[in-house]
XYZ file of C-alpha atoms in Angstrom:
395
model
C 18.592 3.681 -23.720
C 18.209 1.624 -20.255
C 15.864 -1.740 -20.518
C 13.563 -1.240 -16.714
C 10.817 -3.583 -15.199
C 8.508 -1.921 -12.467
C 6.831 -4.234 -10.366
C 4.456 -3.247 -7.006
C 3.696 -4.447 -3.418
C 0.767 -3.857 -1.572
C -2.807 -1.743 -2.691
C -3.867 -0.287 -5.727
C -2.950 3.040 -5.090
C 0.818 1.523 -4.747
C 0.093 -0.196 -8.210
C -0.694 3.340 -9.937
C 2.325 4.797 -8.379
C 4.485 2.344 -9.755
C 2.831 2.518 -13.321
C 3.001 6.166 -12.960
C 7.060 5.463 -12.829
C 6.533 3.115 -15.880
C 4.866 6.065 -17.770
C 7.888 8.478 -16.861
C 10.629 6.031 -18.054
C 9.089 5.088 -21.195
C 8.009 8.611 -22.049
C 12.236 9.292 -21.550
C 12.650 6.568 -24.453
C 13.582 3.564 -22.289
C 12.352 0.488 -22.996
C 10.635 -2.435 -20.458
C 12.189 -5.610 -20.801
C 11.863 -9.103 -19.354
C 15.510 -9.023 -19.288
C 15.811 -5.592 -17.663
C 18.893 -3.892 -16.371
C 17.333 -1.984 -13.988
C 14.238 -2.438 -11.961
C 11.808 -0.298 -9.769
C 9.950 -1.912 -6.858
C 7.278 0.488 -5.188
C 7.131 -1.034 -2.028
C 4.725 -1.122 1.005
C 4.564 -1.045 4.854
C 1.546 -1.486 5.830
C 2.540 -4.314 8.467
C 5.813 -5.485 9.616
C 5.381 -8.754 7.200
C 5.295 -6.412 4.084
C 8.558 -4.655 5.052
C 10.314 -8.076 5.139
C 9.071 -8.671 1.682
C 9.811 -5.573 0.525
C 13.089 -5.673 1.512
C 13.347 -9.686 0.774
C 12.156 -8.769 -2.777
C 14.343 -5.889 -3.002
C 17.567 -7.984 -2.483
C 16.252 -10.412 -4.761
C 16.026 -8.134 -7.728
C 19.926 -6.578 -6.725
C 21.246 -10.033 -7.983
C 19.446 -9.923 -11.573
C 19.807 -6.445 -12.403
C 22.367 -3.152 -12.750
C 20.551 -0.849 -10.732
C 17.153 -1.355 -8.036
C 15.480 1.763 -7.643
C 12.987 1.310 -3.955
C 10.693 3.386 -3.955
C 6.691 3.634 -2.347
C 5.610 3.686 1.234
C 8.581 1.234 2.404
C 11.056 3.642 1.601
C 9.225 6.392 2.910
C 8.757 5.109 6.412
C 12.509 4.246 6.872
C 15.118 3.956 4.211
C 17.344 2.369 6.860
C 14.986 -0.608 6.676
C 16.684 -1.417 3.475
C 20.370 -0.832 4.999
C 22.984 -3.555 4.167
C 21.631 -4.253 0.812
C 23.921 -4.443 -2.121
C 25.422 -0.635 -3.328
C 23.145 -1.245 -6.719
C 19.922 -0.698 -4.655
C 18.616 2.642 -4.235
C 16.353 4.374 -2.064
C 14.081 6.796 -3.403
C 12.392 8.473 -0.462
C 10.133 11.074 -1.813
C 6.218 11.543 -2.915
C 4.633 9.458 -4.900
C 3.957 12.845 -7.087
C 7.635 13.198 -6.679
C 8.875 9.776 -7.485
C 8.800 9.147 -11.005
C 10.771 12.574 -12.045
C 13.721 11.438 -9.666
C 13.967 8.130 -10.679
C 13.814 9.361 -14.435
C 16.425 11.891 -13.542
C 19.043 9.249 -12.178
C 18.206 7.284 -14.876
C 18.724 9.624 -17.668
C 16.557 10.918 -20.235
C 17.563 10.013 -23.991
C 15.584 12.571 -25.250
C 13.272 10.343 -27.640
C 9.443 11.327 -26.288
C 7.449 8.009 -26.836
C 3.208 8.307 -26.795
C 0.813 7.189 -24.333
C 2.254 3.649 -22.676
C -0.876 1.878 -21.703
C -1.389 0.111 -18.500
C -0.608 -2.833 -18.064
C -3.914 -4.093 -16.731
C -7.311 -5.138 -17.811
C -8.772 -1.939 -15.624
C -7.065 1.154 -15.340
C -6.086 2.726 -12.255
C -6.610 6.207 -12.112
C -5.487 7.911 -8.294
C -7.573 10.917 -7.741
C -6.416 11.453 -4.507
C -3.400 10.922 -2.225
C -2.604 11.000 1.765
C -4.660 11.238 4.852
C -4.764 14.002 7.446
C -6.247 11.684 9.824
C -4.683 9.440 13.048
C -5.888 6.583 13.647
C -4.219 4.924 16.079
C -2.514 1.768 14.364
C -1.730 3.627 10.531
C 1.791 4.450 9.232
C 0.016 6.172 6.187
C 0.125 10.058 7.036
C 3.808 9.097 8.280
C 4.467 7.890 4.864
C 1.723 9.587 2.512
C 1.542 12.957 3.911
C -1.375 15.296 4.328
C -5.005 14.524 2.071
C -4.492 16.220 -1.218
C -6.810 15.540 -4.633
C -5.710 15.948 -8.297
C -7.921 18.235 -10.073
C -10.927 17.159 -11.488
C -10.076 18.153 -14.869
C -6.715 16.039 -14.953
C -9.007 13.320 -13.491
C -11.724 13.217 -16.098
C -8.831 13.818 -18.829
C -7.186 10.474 -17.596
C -10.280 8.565 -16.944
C -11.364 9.494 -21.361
C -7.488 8.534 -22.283
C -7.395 5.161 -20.452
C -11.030 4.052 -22.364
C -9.276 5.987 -25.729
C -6.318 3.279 -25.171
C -9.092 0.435 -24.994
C -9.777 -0.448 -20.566
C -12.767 -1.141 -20.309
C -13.498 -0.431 -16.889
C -11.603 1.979 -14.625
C -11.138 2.020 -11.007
C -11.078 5.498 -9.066
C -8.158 4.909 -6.740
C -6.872 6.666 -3.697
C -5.624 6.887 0.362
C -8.970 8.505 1.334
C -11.267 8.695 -1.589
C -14.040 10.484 0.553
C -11.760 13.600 1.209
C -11.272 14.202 -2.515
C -12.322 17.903 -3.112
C -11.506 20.072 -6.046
C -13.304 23.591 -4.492
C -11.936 25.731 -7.149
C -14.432 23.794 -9.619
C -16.693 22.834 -7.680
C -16.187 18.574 -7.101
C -16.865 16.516 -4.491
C -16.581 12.069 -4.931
C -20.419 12.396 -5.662
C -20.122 14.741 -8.176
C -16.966 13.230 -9.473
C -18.608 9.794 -9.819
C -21.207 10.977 -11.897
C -19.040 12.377 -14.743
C -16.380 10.005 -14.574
C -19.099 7.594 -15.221
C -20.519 8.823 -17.841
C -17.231 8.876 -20.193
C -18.034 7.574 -23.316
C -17.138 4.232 -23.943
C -16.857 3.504 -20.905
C -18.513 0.196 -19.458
C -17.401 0.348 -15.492
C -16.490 2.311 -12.766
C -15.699 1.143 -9.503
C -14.141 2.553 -6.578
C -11.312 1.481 -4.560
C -12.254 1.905 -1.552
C -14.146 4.470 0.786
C -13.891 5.114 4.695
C -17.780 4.310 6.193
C -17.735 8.079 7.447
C -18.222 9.283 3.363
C -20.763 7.027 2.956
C -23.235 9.884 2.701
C -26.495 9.915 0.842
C -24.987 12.064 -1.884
C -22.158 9.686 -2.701
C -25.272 6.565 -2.359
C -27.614 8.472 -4.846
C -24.629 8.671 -7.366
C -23.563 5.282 -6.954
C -26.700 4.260 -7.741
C -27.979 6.459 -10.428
C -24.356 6.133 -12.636
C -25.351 3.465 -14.745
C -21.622 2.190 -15.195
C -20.894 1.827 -11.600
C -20.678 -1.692 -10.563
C -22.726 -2.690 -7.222
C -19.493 -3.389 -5.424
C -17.873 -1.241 -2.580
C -15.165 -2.077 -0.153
C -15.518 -0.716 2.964
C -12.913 -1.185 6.030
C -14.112 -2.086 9.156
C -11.324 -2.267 11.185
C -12.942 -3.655 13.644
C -16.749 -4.697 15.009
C -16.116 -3.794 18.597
C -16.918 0.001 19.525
C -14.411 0.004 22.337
C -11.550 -1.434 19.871
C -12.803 0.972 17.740
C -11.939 3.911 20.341
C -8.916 2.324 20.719
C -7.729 2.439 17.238
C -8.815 6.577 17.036
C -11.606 5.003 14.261
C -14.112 7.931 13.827
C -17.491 5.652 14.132
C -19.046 2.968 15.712
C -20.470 -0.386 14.451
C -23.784 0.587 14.745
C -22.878 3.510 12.142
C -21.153 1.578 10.206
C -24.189 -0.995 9.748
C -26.940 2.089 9.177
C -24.736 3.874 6.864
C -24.424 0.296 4.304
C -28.276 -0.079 4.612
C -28.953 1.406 1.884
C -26.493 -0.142 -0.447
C -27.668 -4.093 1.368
C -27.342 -5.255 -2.832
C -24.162 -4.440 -3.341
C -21.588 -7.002 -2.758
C -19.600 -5.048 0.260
C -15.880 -6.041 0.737
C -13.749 -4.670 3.838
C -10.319 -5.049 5.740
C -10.420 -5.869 9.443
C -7.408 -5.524 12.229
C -7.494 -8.863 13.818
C -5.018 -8.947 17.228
C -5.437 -5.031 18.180
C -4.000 -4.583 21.702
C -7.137 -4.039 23.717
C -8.641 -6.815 21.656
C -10.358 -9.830 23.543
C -12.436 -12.746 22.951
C -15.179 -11.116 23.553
C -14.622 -8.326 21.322
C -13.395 -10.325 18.427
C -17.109 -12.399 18.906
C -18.337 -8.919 18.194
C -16.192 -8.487 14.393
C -17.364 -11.927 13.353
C -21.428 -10.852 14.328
C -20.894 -7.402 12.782
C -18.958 -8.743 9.584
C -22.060 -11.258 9.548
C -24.754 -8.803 9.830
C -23.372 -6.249 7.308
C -23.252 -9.299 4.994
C -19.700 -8.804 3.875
C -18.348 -11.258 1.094
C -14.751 -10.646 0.992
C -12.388 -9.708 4.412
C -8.800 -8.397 3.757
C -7.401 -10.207 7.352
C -4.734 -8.111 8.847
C -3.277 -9.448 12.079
C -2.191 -6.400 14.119
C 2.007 -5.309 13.687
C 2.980 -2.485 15.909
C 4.421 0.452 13.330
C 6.715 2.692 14.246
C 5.977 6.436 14.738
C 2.332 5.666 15.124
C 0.649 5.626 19.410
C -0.016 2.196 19.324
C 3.981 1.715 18.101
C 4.842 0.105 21.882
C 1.839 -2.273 21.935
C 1.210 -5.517 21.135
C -0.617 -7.394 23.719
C -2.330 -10.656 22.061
C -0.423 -13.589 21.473
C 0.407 -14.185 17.909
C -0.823 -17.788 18.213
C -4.177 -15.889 18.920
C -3.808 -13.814 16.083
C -3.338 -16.614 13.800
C -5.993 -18.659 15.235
C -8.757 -15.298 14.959
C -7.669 -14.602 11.488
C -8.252 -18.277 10.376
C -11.421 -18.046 11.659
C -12.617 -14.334 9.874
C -11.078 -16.827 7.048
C -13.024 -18.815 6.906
C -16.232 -16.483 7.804
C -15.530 -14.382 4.858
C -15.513 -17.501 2.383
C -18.696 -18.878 3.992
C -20.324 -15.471 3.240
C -18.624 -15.510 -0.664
C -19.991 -18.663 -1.505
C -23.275 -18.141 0.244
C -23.801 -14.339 -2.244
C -22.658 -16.892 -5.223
C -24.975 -19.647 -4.772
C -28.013 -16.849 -4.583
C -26.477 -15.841 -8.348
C -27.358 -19.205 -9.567
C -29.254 -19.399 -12.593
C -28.874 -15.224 -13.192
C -27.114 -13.108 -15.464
C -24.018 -11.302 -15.435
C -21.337 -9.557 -17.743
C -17.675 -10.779 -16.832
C -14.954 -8.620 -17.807
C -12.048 -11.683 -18.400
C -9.059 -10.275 -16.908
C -6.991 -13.381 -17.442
C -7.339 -16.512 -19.389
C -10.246 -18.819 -18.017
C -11.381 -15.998 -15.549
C -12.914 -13.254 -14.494
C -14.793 -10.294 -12.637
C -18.426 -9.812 -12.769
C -20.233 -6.649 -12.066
C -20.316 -6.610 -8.181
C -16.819 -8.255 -8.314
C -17.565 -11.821 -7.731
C -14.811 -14.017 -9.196
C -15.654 -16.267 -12.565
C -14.535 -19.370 -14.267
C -15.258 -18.145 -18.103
C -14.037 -18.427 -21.547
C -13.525 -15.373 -23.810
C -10.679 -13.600 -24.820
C -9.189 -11.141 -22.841
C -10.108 -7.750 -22.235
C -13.821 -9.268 -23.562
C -17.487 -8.365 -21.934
C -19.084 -11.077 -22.074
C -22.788 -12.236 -20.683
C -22.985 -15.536 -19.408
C -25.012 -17.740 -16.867
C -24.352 -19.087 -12.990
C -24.018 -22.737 -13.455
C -22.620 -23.810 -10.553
C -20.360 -22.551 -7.678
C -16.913 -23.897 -7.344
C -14.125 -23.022 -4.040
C -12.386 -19.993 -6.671
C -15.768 -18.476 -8.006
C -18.549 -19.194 -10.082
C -19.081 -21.422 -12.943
C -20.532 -19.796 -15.918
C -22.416 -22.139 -18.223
């Protein structure tokens, strides 16, 4: 029997890969340990800055442990990136749906079947979907993911039921492209998918990772809305808020679609990523992200300053300063917490049910951060006292 640790960098969907590794290796009959002799690190690549960590945290765990298995979207865009590390790291460049059977398989199975491992996570991640046959200009992730291609919706639902059997509370559909899943043999689509994953029994959330603006149709805003579980809460990249970075980047939309197509959901608390530094980027057309970010009324900005990655057309440019990118991206900053603590200070004196998710805090419904008591893994109702720089202050 080997003792493992899994750990993740990057999104969610990287977090479900690397439990989905967990799952494999415990099923085998290995056990996780604090003091682990061997360790899996699903990284990510998203920019050049999570490669360095990647591979910083990579070397890192070579020192501690017998054997470091890298696996994820790092090791997929270039296993040479992780060249010159000790000989106890290896690279396992393959699928995510591939990944956990070959790092099983070098570990060994001992032949003792274990049940169910649970995750090890408030919510429970469940991937529906995986890849994107999209190419936008800027994005390593069809390098690194492959082509779109959904789980069935059966396996889906079947996961969704056994995560609230093993106690989650709230589960969070995950995936590259959530708006491309399709199962056609039976007849899903997201809407359609929302609606019955939503009404598991037991189950007191649903929220979805993330969707591109361009699925925002009025058949996935009608089951949104009419799921009683699903949290009012949507993250939805922008990218940017200037239509002619927006050509630039090979984005299929412009702002003003991207602004009609939230309309109806203006009560939701709406989170995005934005690109700050793109090539073609200017004053000018940064002045456009912060109005656009503003009038959508996003809360929460993931700020990525623009690396050049390879393989993708944009791989030779990188045009603005990085003083420039540093200085924008302080400023969407500092937007985005203006616009968080302006939503929190209109929750004052309301309602809410906070799942705690760790001691002393918490997530409401539309994903605005608490300061609570309650054990965790608890529901509980509580009051807007008063709002504080991390969240709000339940009374």
């Amino acid at each position: 029997m080997a003792t493992f640790e899994v750990g993740f960098l990057g999104c969610k969907v990287s977090h479900t890969d690397a439990h989905a590794v967990r799952e494999r290796l415990l099923a085998d009959g290995h056990r996780e340990s604090a003091d682990a002799d061997i360790a899996v690190l699903n990284t990510c690549c998203v920019t050049n800055e999570a490669v360095a960590k990647s591979r910083k945290t990579a070397a890192r765990l070579a020192r501690g442990h017998r054997r470091v298995y890298v696996t994820g979207c790092g090791a997929n865009l270039a296993a040479s990136g992780f060249d010159g590390l000790p000989e106890n790291v290896v690279v396992v460049a393959k699928r995510s749906e591939e990944t956990p059977a070959a790092v099983a398989g070098d570990v060994g199975a001992i032949g003792c079947v274990q049940a169910d491992a649970r995750l090890d996570r408030i919510r429970a991640f469940v991937k529906i979907q995986d890849g994107c046959s999209f190419s936008c200009g800027f994005c390593v992730v069809p390098l690194v993911r492959g082509e779109s291609r959904s789980r069935r919706a059966a396996a889906v639902l079947a996961e969704v039921r056994r995560r609230v059997e093993q106690g989650h509370r709230e589960v969070v559909l995950t995936g590259i492209n959530l708006g491309c899943f399709r199962d056609r043999e039976a007849g899903y689509d997201l809407p359609r998918l929302v609606r019955e994953a939503g009404a598991t029994p037991g189950l007191a959330r649903l929220r979805l990772s993330s969707i591109e603006i361009n699925h925002v149709s009025d058949g996935l805003v009608a089951a949104l809305r009419e799921t009683p579980t699903v949290s009012r809460h949507l993250h939805v990249p922008l990218q940017s808020g200037d239509d002619g970075v927006l050509r630039a980047m090979g984005r299929r939309y412009t702002v003003g679609t991207y602004l009609r197509r939230l309309e109806p959901l203006a009560d939701f608390n709406l989170t995005s990523d934005v690109i700050v530094g793109f090539p073609n980027e200017d004053e000018a057309a940064f002045a456009s992200t912060l109005r656009a970010v503003e009038r959508a009324g996003i809360t929460k900005v993931h700020v990525f300053p623009y690396s050049p990655r390879p393989g993708t057309r944009t791989a030779a440019d990188d045009a603005v300063p990085p003083q420039v990118k540093k200085e924008r991206s302080a400023r969407l900053r500092a937007l985005s917490h203006e616009q968080c603590v302006r939503r929190w200070r209109g929750k004052l004196g309301s309602d809410d049910v906070v799942l705690v998710d760790r001691p002393g805090r918490g997530y409401g419904d539309d994903y605005s951060p608490w300061l609570v008591g309650g054990e965790v893994g608890e529901l509980v109702r509580v009051r807007a006292a008063a709002v504080t720089e991390e969240g709000l202050l339940a009374a």
